Coordinates of C-alpha atoms in Angstrom, one line a residue:
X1 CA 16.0 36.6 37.2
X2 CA 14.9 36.2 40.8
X3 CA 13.2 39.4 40.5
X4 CA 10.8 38.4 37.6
X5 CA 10.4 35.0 39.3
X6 CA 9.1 37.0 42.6
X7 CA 7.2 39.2 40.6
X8 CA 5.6 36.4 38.4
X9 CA 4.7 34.5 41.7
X10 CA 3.1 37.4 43.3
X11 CA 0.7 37.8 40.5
X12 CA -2.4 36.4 39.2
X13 CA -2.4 32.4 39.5
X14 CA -3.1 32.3 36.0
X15 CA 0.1 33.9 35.4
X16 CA 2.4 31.7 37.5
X17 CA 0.6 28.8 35.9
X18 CA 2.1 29.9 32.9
X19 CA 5.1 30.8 33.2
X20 CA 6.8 29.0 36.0
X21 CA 7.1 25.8 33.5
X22 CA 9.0 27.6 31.1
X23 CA 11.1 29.4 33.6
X24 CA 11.8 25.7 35.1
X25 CA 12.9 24.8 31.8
X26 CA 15.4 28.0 30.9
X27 CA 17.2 27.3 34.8
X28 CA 17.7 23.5 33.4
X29 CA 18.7 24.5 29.8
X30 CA 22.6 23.9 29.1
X31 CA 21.8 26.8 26.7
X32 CA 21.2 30.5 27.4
X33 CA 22.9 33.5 25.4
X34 CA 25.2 32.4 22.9
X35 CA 28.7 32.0 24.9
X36 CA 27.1 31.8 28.2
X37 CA 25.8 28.9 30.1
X38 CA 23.0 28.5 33.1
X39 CA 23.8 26.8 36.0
X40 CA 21.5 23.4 36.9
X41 CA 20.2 24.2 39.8
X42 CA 17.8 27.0 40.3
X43 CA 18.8 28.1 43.6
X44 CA 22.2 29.7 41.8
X45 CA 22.4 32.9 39.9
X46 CA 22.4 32.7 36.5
X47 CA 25.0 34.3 33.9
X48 CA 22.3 35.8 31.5
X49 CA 19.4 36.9 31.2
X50 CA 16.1 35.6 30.3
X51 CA 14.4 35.6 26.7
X52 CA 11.0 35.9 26.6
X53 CA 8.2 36.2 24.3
X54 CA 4.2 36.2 24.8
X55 CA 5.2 35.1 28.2
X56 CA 7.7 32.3 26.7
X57 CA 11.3 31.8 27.9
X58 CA 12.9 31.1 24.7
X59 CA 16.5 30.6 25.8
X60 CA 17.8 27.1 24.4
X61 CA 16.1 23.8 23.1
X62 CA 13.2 22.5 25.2
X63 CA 13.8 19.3 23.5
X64 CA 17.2 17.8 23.4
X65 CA 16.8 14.3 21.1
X66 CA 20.5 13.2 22.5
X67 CA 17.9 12.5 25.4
X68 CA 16.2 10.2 23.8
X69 CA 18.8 8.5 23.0
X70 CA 18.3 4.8 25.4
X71 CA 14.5 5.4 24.6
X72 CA 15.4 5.0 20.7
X73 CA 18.0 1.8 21.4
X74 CA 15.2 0.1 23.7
X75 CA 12.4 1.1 21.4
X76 CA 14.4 -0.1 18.7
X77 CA 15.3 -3.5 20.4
X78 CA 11.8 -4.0 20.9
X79 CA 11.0 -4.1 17.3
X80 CA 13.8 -6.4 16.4
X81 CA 12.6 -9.2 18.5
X82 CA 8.9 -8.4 18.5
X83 CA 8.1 -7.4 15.0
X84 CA 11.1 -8.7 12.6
X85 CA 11.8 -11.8 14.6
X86 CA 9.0 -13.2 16.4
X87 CA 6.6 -11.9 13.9
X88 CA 8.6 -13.8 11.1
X89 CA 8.8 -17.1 12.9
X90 CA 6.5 -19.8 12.0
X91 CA 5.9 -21.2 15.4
X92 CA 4.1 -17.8 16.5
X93 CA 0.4 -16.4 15.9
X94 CA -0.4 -15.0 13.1
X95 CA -2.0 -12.3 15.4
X96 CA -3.2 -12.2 19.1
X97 CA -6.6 -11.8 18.5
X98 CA -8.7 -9.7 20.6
X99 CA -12.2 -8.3 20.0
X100 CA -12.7 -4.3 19.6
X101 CA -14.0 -3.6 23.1
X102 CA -11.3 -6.2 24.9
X103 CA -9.0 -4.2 22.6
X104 CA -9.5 -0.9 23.7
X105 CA -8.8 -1.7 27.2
X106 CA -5.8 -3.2 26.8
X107 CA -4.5 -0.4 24.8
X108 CA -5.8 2.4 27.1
X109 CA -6.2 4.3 24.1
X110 CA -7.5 7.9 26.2
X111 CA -4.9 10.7 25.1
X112 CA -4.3 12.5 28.2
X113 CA -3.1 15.9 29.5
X114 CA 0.2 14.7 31.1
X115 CA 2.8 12.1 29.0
X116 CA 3.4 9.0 30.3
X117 CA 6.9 7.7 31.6
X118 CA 9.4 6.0 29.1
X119 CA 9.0 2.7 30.6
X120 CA 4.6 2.9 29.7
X121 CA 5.4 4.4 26.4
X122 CA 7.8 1.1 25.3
X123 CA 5.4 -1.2 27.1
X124 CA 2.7 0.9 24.5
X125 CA 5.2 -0.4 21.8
X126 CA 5.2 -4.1 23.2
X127 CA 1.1 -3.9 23.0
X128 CA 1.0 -2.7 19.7
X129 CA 3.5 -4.8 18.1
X130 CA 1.6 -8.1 20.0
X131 CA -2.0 -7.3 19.2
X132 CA -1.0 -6.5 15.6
X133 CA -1.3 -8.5 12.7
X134 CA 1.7 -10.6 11.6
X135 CA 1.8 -10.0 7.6
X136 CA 5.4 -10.6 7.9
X137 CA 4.7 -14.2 9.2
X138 CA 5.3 -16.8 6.9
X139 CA 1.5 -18.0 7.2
X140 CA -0.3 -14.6 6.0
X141 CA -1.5 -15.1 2.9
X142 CA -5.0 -13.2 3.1
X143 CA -4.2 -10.0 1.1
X144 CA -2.2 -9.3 -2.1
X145 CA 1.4 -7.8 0.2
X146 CA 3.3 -10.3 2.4
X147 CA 6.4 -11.0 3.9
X148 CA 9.0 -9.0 5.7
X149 CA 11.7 -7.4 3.0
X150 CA 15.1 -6.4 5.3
X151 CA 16.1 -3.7 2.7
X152 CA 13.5 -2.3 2.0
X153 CA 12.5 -2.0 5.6
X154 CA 16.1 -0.1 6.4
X155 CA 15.2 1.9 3.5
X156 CA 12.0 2.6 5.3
X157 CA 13.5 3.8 8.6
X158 CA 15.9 6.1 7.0
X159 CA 13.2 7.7 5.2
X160 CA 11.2 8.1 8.7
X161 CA 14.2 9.2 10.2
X162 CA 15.2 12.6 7.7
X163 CA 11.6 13.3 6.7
X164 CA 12.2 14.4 3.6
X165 CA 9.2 15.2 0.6
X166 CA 9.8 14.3 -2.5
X167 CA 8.5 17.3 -4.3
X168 CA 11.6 19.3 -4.9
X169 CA 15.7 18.5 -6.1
X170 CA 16.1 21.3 -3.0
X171 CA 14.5 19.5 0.2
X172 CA 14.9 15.8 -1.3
X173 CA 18.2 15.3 -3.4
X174 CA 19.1 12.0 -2.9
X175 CA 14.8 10.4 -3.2
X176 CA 14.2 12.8 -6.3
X177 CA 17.3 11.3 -8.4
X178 CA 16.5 7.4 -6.9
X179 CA 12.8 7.5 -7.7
X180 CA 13.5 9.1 -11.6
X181 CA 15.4 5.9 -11.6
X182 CA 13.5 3.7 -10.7
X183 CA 11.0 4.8 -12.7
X184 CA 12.8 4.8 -16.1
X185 CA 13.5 1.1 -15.2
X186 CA 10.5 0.0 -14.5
X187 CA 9.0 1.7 -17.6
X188 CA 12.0 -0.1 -19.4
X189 CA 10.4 -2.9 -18.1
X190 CA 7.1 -1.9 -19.3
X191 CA 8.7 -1.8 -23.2
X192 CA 8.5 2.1 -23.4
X193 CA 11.9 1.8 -25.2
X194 CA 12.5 5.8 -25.4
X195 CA 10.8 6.6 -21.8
X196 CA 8.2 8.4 -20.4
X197 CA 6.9 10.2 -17.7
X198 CA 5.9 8.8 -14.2
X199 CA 5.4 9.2 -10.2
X200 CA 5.2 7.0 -7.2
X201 CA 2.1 8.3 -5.1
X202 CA 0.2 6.9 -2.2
X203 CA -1.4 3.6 -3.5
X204 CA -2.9 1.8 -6.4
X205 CA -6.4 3.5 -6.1
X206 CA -4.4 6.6 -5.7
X207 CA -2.3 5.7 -9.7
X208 CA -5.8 4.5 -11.4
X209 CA -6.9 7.7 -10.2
X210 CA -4.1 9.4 -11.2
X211 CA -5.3 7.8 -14.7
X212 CA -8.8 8.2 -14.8
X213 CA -8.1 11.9 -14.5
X214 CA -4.8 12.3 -17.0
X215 CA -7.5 10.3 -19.5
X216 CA -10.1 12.7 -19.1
X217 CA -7.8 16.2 -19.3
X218 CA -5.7 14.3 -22.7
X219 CA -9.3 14.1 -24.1
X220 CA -10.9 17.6 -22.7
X221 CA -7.8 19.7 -21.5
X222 CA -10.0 22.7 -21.0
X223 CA -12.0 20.8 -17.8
X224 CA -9.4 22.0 -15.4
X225 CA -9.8 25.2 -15.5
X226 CA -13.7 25.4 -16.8
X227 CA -15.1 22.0 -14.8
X228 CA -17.7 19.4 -15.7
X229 CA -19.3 22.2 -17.4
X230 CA -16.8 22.1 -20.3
X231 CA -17.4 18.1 -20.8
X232 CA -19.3 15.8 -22.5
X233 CA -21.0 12.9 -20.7
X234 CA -17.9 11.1 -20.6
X235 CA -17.8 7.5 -20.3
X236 CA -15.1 4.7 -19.2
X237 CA -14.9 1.1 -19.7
X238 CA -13.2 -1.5 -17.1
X239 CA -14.2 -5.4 -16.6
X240 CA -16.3 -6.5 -13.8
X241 CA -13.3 -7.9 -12.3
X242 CA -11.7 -4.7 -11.9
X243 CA -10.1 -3.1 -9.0
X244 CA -13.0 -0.6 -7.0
X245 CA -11.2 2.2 -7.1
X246 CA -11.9 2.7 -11.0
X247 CA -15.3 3.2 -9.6
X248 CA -14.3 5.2 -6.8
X249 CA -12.8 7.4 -9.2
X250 CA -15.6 7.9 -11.2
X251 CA -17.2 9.4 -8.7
X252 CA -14.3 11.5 -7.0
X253 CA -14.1 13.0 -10.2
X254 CA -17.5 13.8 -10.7
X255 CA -17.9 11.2 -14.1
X256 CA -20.5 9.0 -12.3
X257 CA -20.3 5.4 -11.3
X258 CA -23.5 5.1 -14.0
X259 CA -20.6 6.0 -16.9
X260 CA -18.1 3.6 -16.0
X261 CA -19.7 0.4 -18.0
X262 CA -18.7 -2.6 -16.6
X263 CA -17.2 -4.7 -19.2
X264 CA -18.2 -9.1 -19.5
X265 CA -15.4 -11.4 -18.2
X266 CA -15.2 -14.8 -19.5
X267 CA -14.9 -17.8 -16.9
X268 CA -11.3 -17.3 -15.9
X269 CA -12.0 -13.3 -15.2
X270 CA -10.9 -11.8 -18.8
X271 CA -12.2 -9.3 -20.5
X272 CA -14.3 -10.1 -23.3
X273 CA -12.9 -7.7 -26.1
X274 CA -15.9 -8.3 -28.4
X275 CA -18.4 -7.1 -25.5
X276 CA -16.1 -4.6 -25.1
X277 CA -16.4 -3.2 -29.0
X278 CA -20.4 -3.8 -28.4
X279 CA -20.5 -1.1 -25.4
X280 CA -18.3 1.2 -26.7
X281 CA -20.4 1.1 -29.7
X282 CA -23.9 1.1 -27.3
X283 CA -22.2 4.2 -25.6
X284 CA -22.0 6.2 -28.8
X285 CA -25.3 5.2 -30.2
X286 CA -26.2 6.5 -26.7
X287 CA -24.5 10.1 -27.2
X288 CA -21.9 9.9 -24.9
X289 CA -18.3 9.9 -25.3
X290 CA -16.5 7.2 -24.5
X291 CA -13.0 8.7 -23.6
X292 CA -10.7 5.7 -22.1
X293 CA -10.4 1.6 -21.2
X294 CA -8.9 0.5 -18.5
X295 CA -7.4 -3.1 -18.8
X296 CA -6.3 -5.5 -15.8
X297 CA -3.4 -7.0 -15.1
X298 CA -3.8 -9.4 -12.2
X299 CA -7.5 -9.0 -10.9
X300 CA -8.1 -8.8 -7.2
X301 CA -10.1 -12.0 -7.0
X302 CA -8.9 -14.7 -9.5
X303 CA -5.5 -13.1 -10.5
X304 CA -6.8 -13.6 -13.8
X305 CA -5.0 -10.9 -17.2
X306 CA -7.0 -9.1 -19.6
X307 CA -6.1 -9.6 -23.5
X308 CA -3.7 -6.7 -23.4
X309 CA -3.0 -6.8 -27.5
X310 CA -6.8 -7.2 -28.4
X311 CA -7.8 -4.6 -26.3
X312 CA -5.1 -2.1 -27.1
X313 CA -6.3 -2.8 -30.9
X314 CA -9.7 -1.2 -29.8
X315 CA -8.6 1.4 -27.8
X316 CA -6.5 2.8 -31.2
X317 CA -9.5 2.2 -33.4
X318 CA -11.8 4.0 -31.4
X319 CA -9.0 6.8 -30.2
X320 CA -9.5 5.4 -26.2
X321 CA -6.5 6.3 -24.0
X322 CA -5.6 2.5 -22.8
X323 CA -4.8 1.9 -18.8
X324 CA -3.6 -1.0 -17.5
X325 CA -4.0 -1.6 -13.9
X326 CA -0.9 -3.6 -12.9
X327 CA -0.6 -3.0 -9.7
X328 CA -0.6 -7.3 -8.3
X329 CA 0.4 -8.3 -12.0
X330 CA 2.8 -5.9 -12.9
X331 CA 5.4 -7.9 -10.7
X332 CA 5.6 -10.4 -13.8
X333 CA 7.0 -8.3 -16.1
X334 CA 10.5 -8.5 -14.6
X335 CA 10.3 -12.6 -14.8
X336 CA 11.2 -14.0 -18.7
X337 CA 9.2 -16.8 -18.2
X338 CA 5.6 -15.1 -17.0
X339 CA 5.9 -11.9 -19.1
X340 CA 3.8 -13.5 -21.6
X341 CA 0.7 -12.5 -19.3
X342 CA 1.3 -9.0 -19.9
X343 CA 2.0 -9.4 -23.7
X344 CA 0.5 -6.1 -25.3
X345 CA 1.3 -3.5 -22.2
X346 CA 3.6 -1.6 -24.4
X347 CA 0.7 -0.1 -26.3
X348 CA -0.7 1.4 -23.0
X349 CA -0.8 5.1 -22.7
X350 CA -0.5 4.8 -18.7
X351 CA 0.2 1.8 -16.1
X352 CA -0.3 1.8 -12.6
X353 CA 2.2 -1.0 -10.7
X354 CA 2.4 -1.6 -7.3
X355 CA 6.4 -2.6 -6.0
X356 CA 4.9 -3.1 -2.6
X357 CA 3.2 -6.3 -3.9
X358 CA 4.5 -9.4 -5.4
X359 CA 7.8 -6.9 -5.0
X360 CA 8.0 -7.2 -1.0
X361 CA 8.8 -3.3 -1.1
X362 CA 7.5 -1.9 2.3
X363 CA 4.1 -0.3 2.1
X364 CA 3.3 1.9 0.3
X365 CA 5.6 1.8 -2.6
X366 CA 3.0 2.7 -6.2
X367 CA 3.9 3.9 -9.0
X368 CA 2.1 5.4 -11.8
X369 CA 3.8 5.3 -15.2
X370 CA 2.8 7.1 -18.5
X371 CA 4.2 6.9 -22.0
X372 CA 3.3 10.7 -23.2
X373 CA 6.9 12.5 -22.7
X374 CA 5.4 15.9 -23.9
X375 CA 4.8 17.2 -19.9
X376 CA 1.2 15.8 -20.2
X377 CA 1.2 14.7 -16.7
X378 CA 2.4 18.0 -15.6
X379 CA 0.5 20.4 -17.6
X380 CA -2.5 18.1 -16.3
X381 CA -1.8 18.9 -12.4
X382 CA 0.8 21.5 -12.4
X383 CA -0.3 24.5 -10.0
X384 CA 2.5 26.1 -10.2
X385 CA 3.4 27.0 -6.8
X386 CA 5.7 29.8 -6.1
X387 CA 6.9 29.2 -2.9
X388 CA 8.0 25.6 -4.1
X389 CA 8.4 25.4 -8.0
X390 CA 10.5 29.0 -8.9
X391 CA 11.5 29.3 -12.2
X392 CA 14.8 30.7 -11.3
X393 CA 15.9 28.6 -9.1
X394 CA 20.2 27.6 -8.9
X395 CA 19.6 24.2 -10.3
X396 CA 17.8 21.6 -12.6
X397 CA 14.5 22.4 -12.1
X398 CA 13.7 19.5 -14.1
X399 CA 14.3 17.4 -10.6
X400 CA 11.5 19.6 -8.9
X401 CA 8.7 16.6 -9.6
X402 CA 6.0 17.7 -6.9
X403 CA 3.9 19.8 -9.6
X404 CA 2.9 16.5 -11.2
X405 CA 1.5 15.0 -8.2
X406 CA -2.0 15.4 -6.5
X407 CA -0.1 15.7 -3.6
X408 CA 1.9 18.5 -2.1
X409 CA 4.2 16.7 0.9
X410 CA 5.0 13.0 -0.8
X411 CA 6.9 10.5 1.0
X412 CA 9.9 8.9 -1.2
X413 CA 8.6 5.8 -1.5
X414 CA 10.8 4.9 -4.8
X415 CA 13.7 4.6 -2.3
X416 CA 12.3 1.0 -0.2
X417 CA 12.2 -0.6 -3.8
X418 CA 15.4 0.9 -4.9
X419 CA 17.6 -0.2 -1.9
X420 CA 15.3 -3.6 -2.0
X421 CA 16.6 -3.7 -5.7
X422 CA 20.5 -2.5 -5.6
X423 CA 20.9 -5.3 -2.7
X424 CA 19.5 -8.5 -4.2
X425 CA 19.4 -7.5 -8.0
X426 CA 17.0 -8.2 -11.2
X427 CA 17.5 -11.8 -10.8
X428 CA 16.9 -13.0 -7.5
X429 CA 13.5 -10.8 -8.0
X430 CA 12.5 -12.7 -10.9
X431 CA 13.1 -15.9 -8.9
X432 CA 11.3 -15.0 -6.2
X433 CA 8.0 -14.2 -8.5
X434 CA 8.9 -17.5 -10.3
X435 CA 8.8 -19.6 -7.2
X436 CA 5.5 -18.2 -5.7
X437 CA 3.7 -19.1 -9.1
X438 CA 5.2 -22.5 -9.0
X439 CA 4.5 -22.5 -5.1
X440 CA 0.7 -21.3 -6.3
X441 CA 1.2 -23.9 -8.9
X442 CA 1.6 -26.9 -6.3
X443 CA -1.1 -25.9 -3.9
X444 CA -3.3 -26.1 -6.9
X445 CA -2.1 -29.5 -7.5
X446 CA -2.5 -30.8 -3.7
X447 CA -5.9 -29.2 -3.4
X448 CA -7.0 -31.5 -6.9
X449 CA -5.5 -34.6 -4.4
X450 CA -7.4 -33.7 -0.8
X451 CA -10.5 -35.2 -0.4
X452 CA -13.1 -32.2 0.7
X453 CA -11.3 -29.1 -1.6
X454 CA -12.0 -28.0 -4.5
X455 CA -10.5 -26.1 -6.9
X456 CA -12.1 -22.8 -8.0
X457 CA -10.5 -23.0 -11.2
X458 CA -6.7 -23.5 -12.4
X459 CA -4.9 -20.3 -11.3
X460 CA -3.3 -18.3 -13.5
X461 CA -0.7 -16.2 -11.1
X462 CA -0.7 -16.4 -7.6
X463 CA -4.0 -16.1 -6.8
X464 CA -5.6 -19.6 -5.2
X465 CA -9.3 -20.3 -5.2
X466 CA -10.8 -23.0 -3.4
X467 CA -13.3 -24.6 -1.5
X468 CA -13.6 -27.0 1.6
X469 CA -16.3 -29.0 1.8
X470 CA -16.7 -30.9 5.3
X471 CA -17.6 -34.5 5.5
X472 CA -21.0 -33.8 6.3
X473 CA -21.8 -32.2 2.8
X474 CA -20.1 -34.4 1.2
X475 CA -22.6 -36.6 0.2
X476 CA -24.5 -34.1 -1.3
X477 CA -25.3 -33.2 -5.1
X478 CA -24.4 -30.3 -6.5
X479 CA -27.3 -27.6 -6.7
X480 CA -28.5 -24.7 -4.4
X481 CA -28.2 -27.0 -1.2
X482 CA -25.0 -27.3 -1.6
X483 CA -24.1 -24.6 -2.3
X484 CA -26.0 -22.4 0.6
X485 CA -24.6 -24.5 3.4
X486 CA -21.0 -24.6 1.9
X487 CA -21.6 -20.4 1.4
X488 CA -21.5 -20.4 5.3
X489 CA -18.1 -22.6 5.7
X490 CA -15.3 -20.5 5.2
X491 CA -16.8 -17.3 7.2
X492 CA -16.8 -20.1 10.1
X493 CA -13.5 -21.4 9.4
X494 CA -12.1 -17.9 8.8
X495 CA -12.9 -17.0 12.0
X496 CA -11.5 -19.6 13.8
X497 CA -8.3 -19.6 12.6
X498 CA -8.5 -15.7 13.7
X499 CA -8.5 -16.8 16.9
X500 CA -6.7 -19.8 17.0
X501 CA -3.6 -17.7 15.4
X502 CA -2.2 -20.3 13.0
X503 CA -2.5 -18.4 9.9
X504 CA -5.0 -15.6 7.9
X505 CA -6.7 -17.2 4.3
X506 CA -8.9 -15.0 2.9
X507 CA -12.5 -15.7 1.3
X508 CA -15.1 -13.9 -0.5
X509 CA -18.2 -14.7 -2.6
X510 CA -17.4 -14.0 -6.6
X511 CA -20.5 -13.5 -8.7
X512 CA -23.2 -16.3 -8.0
X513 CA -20.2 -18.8 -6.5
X514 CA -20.5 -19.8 -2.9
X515 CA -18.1 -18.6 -0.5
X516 CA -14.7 -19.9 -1.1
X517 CA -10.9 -19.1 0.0
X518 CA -8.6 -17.1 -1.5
X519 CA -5.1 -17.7 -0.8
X520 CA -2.6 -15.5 -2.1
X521 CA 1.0 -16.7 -2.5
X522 CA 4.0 -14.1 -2.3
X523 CA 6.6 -14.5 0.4
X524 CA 9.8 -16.6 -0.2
X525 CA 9.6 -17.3 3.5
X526 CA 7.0 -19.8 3.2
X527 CA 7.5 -23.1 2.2
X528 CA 5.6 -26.6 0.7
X529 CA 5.5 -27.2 4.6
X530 CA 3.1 -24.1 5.3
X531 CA 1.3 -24.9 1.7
X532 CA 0.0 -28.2 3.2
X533 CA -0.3 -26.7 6.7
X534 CA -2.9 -24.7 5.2
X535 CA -4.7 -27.5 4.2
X536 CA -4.7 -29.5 7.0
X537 CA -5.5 -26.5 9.1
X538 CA -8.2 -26.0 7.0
X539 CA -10.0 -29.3 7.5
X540 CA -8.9 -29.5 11.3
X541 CA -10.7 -25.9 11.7
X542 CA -13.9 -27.4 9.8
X543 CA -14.7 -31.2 9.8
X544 CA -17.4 -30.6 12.4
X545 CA -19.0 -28.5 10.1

């Protein structure tokens, strides 16, 4: 060993550049040949020799985890008290916020040559978790996920932990058999009394894509293998309140955003089925084909639910494969006494529902459902691998789901809702969706009371539109006055309570309304307390407006 160390130092600087790091390594490693051991230090003779290949000493591990072993418990420490309790408590910020350029200083986000020492990397962790936002915090109601689920988040960690994939019985045993579970009950759920097929993929644009493209090969199986080339101009209907990503998928899938027709909505967000009849009818006349419907369950905006039953009665006169995006309303189905909004999803030939919503399963946690059991989802993206998918295999292939999915490597995401729902049960998650539509229910009610709010209109789920008018426009008529200096309050007020901390409401324009706020109820942790915080906040952040 001393002898190729001499002989490597003597050489080219190029060459002891290389080398001498992995040489330091094998005289520190606890392992050489099997049966033998190196001594620590370098200065004493070694029992074996040297393994080496392209100039590599591969003689024992280079990376013993054991010695990461006080990183992981102070690492871990950290996000107990920074991100699951502080984050959780009501008297912190919402988030520390910081502007893009302030930002990347603070985070000294260069990548460098060398690592940096254990005690910079956990202060990295500190930073992150402090200049993140808080949607665990009982005050985040600006997006359609909230709240910090315990179970789900251990489920979480064990699944970052084994890195499994979830497209074979062989590498994922344990996710494969809990996500066919979960599926079967969610599609019991769904009223699909004798089953149906299903998988849990990266998102809700991801499922509604998913179904865009299932639609498309049910109706013209030979377009996978021929192309656009072996289609029709195909067209799609959905509601202007739908989700973007029908859109996007349009696109992605080389239909055209000008063939996805853009259904009326009636005041509170619906579907108009009779406008609905009209296009698909103005699409024929037109030569196309119209090929599928999708049908909304909980829109983004006013939390508002198609007419399931009417629109499924179209869909089977015309021979239209029937979606249903579900993925914020879908949460209602497991509650007796808000079901009712869904009446009619049964008929659906595909559902896309989204656990990591109303559900509190840690993001992301999607799943996209279907009703054919004939292996239509498979046939559809089956590539039959054969380095993943033999035929011959020792076991039930069945259990071997990946050649259904877009994806190849697919985190087990089934597993954060499952653990989520073995520990609290069926019931306590239909009370928890039945106490954030009666907590939706009495924010309504107090924003009817407050001088200076508004109601957008009476909400339907959890979704809470309003505005606040400040005292200076309140004097003013109704008309385009009005309305363009109230369209510039809630950016204002939005941005102040940003920085303040307190809490995050969102807002948004809708059609030819002003801007107005959309608050979004969902965590059990928050209270009537942080309803009429809100409020107040609201007016504290914008009576000088």
């Amino acid at each position: 060993m001393q002898q190729l160390l001499t002989q490597q130092t003597q050489g080219s600087s190029k060459g002891s550049c290389i080398l001498l790091p992995y040489l330091l390594l094998f005289f520190k490693s606890d392992n050489c040949t099997e049966g033998q051991s190196s001594m620590a230090d370098p200065g004493h003779p070694v029992k074996c020799s040297p393994v080496m290949v392209d100039g590599v000493a591969l003689n024992g591990p280079t990376v013993n985890i054991l010695d990461s072993e006080d990183f992981l418990q102070q690492s871990m420490a950290i996000i107990l008290e920074d991100a699951v309790k502080k984050a959780t408590d009501v008297k912190e910020k919402v988030c520390e916020w910081r502007p893009p350029e302030e930002l990347k200083e603070l985070l000294d986000l260069e990548l460098r040559d060398e690592g940096e020492s254990e005690s910079q990397i956990l202060q990295r962790c500190r930073d992150a978790i402090r200049y993140s936002v808080k949607t665990t915090h009982p005050r985040f109601f600006n997006q359609l996920f909230a709240g910090l689920e315990p179970y789900s988040l251990v489920a979480s960690c064990i699944v970052e932990a084994l890195k499994p994939s979830a497209y074979t019985y062989e590498v994922g045993p344990v996710f494969t058999l809990v996500e066919d579970a979960v599926l079967r009950k969610m599609m019991e759920l769904v009223g699909w009394e004798e089953g149906g097929d299903g998988i849990f993929n990266a998102g809700g644009s991801m499922s509604n894509m998913y179904a865009v493209n299932l639609a498309r090969y049910h109706h013209c199986p030979d377009i996978k293998q021929l192309g656009l080339s072996a289609a029709p101009r195909l067209v799609l209907f959905t509601s202007q309140e739908c989700h973007y990503s029908i859109s996007k998928a349009a696109a992605f899938l080389g239909i055209g955003t000008k063939n996805v027709y853009k259904v009326p909505s009636d005041e509170s967000g619906k579907m108009i089925p009779s406008a609905l009849e009209e296009l698909i009818k103005k699409a024929k006349s037109e030569g196309a084909v119209p090929f599928m419907v999708n049908a909304t369950a909980g829109t983004t905006v006013l939390g508002a639910f198609d007419p399931l039953e009417e629109i499924a009665d179209i869909c089977g006169e015309h021979n239209l494969w029937l979606h249903v995006d579900a993925c914020w309303g879908g949460a209602a189905l497991i509650s007796k006494k808000h079901k009712h909004l869904l009446k009619g999803i049964h008929r659906a030939n595909s559902v896309a529902w989204n656990p990591h919503k109303m559900m509190m399963a840690c993001l992301q946690c999607s799943a996209f459902l279907v009703r054919d059991k004939t292996g239509l989802l498979q046939r559809c993206y089956s590539a039959s691998a054969s380095y993943l998918f033999q035929q011959d295999k020792f076991y039930d292939i069945s259990f071997d789901t990946g050649d259904k999915s877009i994806q190849c490597g697919r985190k087990p995401d089934a597993f954060k809702f499952w653990l989520l729902w073995k520990a609290v049960g069926a019931r306590q998650l239909e009370q928890r969706v039945d106490r954030a539509l009666a907590m939706a229910r009495y924010l309504a009610d107090e924003i009817k009371k407050r001088e200076g709010f508004r109601l957008l209109m009476e909400p339907e789920y959890a979704n809470v539109c309003f505005w606040y008018i400040p005292p200076s426009l309140r004097q003013l008529e109704d008309g385009p006055e009005l309305w363009s200096k109230l369209h510039t309050v809630a950016p204002v007020i939005k941005e102040r309570m940003m920085k303040v901390g307190s809490m995050m409401v969102g807002y948004q324009p809708h059609s030819d309304r002003a801007n107005f706020f959309r608050m979004i109820v969902i965590s059990p942790q928050a209270g009537k307390a942080d309803m009429d915080f809100v409020l107040d906040e609201i007016h504290n952040l914008g009576k000088d407006l």
